[in-house]
Amino acid sequence: SLFGEYELGAHLDIKKGDKQIFKFKGGALTGMAFFFHRALSLYAMARKNKRKKGKYMARARRIHKEYTDSLEKKNPNILHYVSILNAELGALEKRKTREESVCKLYNDAIAISARGGYLPDAALAQERFADFLLNEVGNTVEAKYHIEGAIQRYTNWGAIGVVEHLHNKYQCVLVGSSKN
C-alpha cells in the first residue's frame, strides 16, 4: 500500500493466491507488516471497486482473521494492525449508524498506533480515515484535518516522498476547500 497503490497491492495478493501461507507466533515484524498491507490494500480496493468487492473482501477477511486470532493468543505486536483493519472493515459495512462507529474505530486506530510508537501506521490510519471522510461521508473539513495530521506524522518520520504524494493527491482539499 506504499504511496496509496492499493490496486497493485490487492492484485499482488490475488496473483500470489494461497501460495504464501502465514501463521503469526509473535515472530518477524516485517512479515506481519507485509500481510497487514496486503489486507489493507484488499479492503481499500473493496471500497473502491464495488463490482469486485466480494473477491477482495474474502481475501482481506482471511488475513484479518489471522491477525485477530493472533491477537487473542496474546501477540502484543499487532494490536494497532487489528485496530486499523477493524476500521477498514467498518468503513465497508452498509448500516445507517455506520459513520459514527467508523469514526470511533479510526480514531481508536490512530491513538493505538501513535501510543504504541508506530508513527507510520498512525499516519496511514489518518490517511485512510481522511479518504473515508472525503469519499464516503463528504466531510472535507474533517478530511483536511486528518490529511494534515497524516502529513505531519509522515514528516516527523522522515517520509518526504509520501508527504509529496499526499500534497499532490489532496491538493484541492489542502488548498482550502472548506465546504462540509
Short mmCIF file of C-alpha atoms in Angstrom, two decimals:
data_model
loop_
_atom_site.label_atom_id
_atom_site.label_comp_id
_atom_site.label_asym_id
_atom_site.label_seq_id
_atom_site.Cartn_x
_atom_site.Cartn_y
_atom_site.Cartn_z
CA SER A 1 0.00 0.00 0.00
CA LEU A 2 3.03 2.26 -0.43
CA PHE A 3 2.03 5.64 -1.86
CA GLY A 4 -1.60 4.55 -1.93
CA GLU A 5 -1.01 1.86 -4.56
CA TYR A 6 -3.84 -0.24 -3.15
CA GLU A 7 -4.81 -1.70 -6.50
CA LEU A 8 -1.28 -3.01 -7.05
CA GLY A 9 -1.18 -4.47 -3.54
CA ALA A 10 -4.56 -6.16 -3.97
CA HIS A 11 -3.60 -7.63 -7.34
CA LEU A 12 -0.34 -8.92 -5.83
CA ASP A 13 -2.32 -10.78 -3.18
CA ILE A 14 -4.73 -12.24 -5.71
CA LYS A 15 -1.86 -13.25 -8.01
CA LYS A 16 0.06 -14.97 -5.21
CA GLY A 17 -3.14 -16.61 -4.01
CA ASP A 18 -2.68 -19.31 -1.45
CA LYS A 19 0.95 -19.93 -2.37
CA GLN A 20 2.00 -18.00 0.69
CA ILE A 21 0.92 -19.47 4.00
CA PHE A 22 1.31 -17.50 7.16
CA LYS A 23 0.94 -18.08 10.86
CA PHE A 24 1.77 -15.48 13.45
CA LYS A 25 3.58 -16.64 16.55
CA GLY A 26 4.90 -13.26 17.64
CA GLY A 27 7.64 -13.56 15.03
CA ALA A 28 9.15 -11.24 12.49
CA LEU A 29 7.52 -7.84 12.44
CA THR A 30 8.33 -7.45 8.74
CA GLY A 31 6.21 -10.48 7.85
CA MET A 32 3.34 -9.14 9.89
CA ALA A 33 3.66 -5.72 8.22
CA PHE A 34 3.71 -7.33 4.77
CA PHE A 35 0.44 -9.19 5.30
CA PHE A 36 -1.13 -6.18 7.03
CA HIS A 37 -0.50 -4.08 3.93
CA ARG A 38 -1.95 -6.83 1.75
CA ALA A 39 -5.15 -6.87 3.81
CA LEU A 40 -5.31 -3.07 3.83
CA SER A 41 -4.90 -2.98 0.04
CA LEU A 42 -7.68 -5.53 -0.38
CA TYR A 43 -10.06 -3.59 1.88
CA ALA A 44 -9.20 -0.35 0.05
CA MET A 45 -9.96 -1.96 -3.30
CA ALA A 46 -13.21 -3.42 -1.96
CA ARG A 47 -14.27 0.12 -1.08
CA LYS A 48 -13.16 1.47 -4.45
CA ASN A 49 -14.32 -1.31 -6.78
CA LYS A 50 -17.88 -2.30 -5.86
CA ARG A 51 -18.08 -4.81 -8.72
CA LYS A 52 -15.26 -6.96 -7.30
CA LYS A 53 -15.96 -6.16 -3.65
CA GLY A 54 -16.75 -9.77 -2.69
CA LYS A 55 -13.50 -11.08 -4.13
CA TYR A 56 -11.40 -8.50 -2.30
CA MET A 57 -13.37 -8.83 0.93
CA ALA A 58 -12.98 -12.60 1.13
CA ARG A 59 -9.19 -12.42 0.89
CA ALA A 60 -8.92 -9.44 3.25
CA ARG A 61 -11.11 -11.11 5.88
CA ARG A 62 -8.96 -14.22 5.78
CA ILE A 63 -5.84 -12.22 6.60
CA HIS A 64 -7.77 -10.08 9.11
CA LYS A 65 -8.92 -13.24 10.91
CA GLU A 66 -5.31 -14.45 11.23
CA TYR A 67 -4.42 -11.15 12.90
CA THR A 68 -7.42 -11.30 15.21
CA ASP A 69 -6.63 -14.90 16.17
CA SER A 70 -3.01 -13.96 16.83
CA LEU A 71 -4.10 -11.03 18.99
CA GLU A 72 -6.33 -13.36 21.01
CA LYS A 73 -3.25 -15.55 21.55
CA LYS A 74 -1.60 -12.52 23.19
CA ASN A 75 0.62 -11.32 20.34
CA PRO A 76 1.38 -7.76 21.52
CA ASN A 77 2.85 -6.57 18.22
CA ILE A 78 -0.34 -6.41 16.19
CA LEU A 79 -2.95 -4.54 18.21
CA HIS A 80 -2.50 -1.46 16.02
CA TYR A 81 -2.81 -3.54 12.84
CA VAL A 82 -6.04 -5.14 14.05
CA SER A 83 -7.40 -1.70 15.00
CA ILE A 84 -6.73 -0.28 11.54
CA LEU A 85 -8.18 -3.35 9.81
CA ASN A 86 -11.27 -3.15 12.04
CA ALA A 87 -11.78 0.46 10.93
CA GLU A 88 -11.34 -0.52 7.27
CA LEU A 89 -13.88 -3.31 7.65
CA GLY A 90 -16.29 -0.96 9.40
CA ALA A 91 -15.98 1.51 6.53
CA LEU A 92 -17.24 -1.20 4.18
CA GLU A 93 -20.37 -2.02 6.16
CA LYS A 94 -23.69 -0.63 5.00
CA ARG A 95 -25.50 0.47 8.14
CA LYS A 96 -27.36 3.65 8.93
CA THR A 97 -25.26 4.23 12.06
CA ARG A 98 -22.02 3.43 10.26
CA GLU A 99 -20.48 6.91 10.16
CA GLU A 100 -20.28 7.41 13.91
CA SER A 101 -18.97 3.91 14.65
CA VAL A 102 -16.40 4.06 11.83
CA CYS A 103 -15.14 7.44 13.05
CA LYS A 104 -14.63 5.92 16.50
CA LEU A 105 -12.81 2.91 15.01
CA TYR A 106 -10.45 5.12 13.01
CA ASN A 107 -9.79 7.46 15.94
CA ASP A 108 -9.04 4.43 18.14
CA ALA A 109 -6.70 3.01 15.49
CA ILE A 110 -4.84 6.33 15.22
CA ALA A 111 -4.50 6.60 19.01
CA ILE A 112 -3.40 2.97 19.49
CA SER A 113 -0.81 3.24 16.71
CA ALA A 114 0.56 6.55 17.99
CA ARG A 115 0.69 5.47 21.65
CA GLY A 116 2.46 2.26 20.64
CA GLY A 117 5.12 4.24 18.81
CA TYR A 118 4.02 3.07 15.36
CA LEU A 119 4.23 6.53 13.78
CA PRO A 120 3.94 5.44 10.12
CA ASP A 121 0.92 3.28 10.94
CA ALA A 122 -0.75 6.15 12.82
CA ALA A 123 -0.15 8.31 9.73
CA LEU A 124 -1.55 5.61 7.48
CA ALA A 125 -4.65 5.30 9.69
CA GLN A 126 -5.16 9.07 9.44
CA GLU A 127 -4.70 8.94 5.69
CA ARG A 128 -7.28 6.14 5.34
CA PHE A 129 -9.66 7.97 7.69
CA ALA A 130 -9.37 11.09 5.55
CA ASP A 131 -10.15 9.02 2.46
CA PHE A 132 -13.27 7.64 4.18
CA LEU A 133 -14.40 11.11 5.27
CA LEU A 134 -13.81 12.60 1.86
CA ASN A 135 -15.21 9.85 -0.38
CA GLU A 136 -17.84 8.16 1.76
CA VAL A 137 -19.08 10.91 4.08
CA GLY A 138 -18.31 14.04 2.08
CA ASN A 139 -16.84 15.91 5.04
CA THR A 140 -13.96 17.89 3.53
CA VAL A 141 -13.24 19.90 6.69
CA GLU A 142 -12.63 16.84 8.84
CA ALA A 143 -10.83 15.09 5.96
CA LYS A 144 -8.46 18.06 5.61
CA TYR A 145 -7.69 17.87 9.34
CA HIS A 146 -6.71 14.19 9.03
CA ILE A 147 -4.75 14.68 5.81
CA GLU A 148 -2.75 17.40 7.56
CA GLY A 149 -2.27 15.09 10.56
CA ALA A 150 -1.03 12.28 8.32
CA ILE A 151 1.34 14.68 6.56
CA GLN A 152 2.71 15.86 9.90
CA ARG A 153 3.28 12.29 11.12
CA TYR A 154 4.93 11.25 7.84
CA THR A 155 7.12 14.38 8.01
CA ASN A 156 8.17 13.54 11.58
CA TRP A 157 9.02 10.03 10.42
CA GLY A 158 11.06 11.42 7.52
CA ALA A 159 8.90 10.02 4.71
CA ILE A 160 9.23 13.02 2.43
CA GLY A 161 8.18 11.07 -0.69
CA VAL A 162 4.89 10.11 0.95
CA VAL A 163 4.37 13.72 2.06
CA GLU A 164 4.84 14.96 -1.52
CA HIS A 165 2.47 12.26 -2.77
CA LEU A 166 -0.24 13.34 -0.30
CA HIS A 167 0.24 17.02 -1.15
CA ASN A 168 -0.28 16.18 -4.83
CA LYS A 169 -3.17 13.78 -4.28
CA TYR A 170 -5.12 16.06 -1.94
CA GLN A 171 -4.05 19.43 -3.33
CA CYS A 172 -7.65 20.59 -3.83
CA VAL A 173 -8.61 19.73 -0.26
CA LEU A 174 -5.47 21.22 1.30
CA VAL A 175 -5.69 24.48 -0.64
CA GLY A 176 -8.80 25.46 1.20
CA SER A 177 -11.98 23.74 0.12
CA SER A 178 -13.95 24.27 3.29
CA LYS A 179 -17.36 23.02 2.28
CA ASN A 180 -18.81 20.37 4.54
#
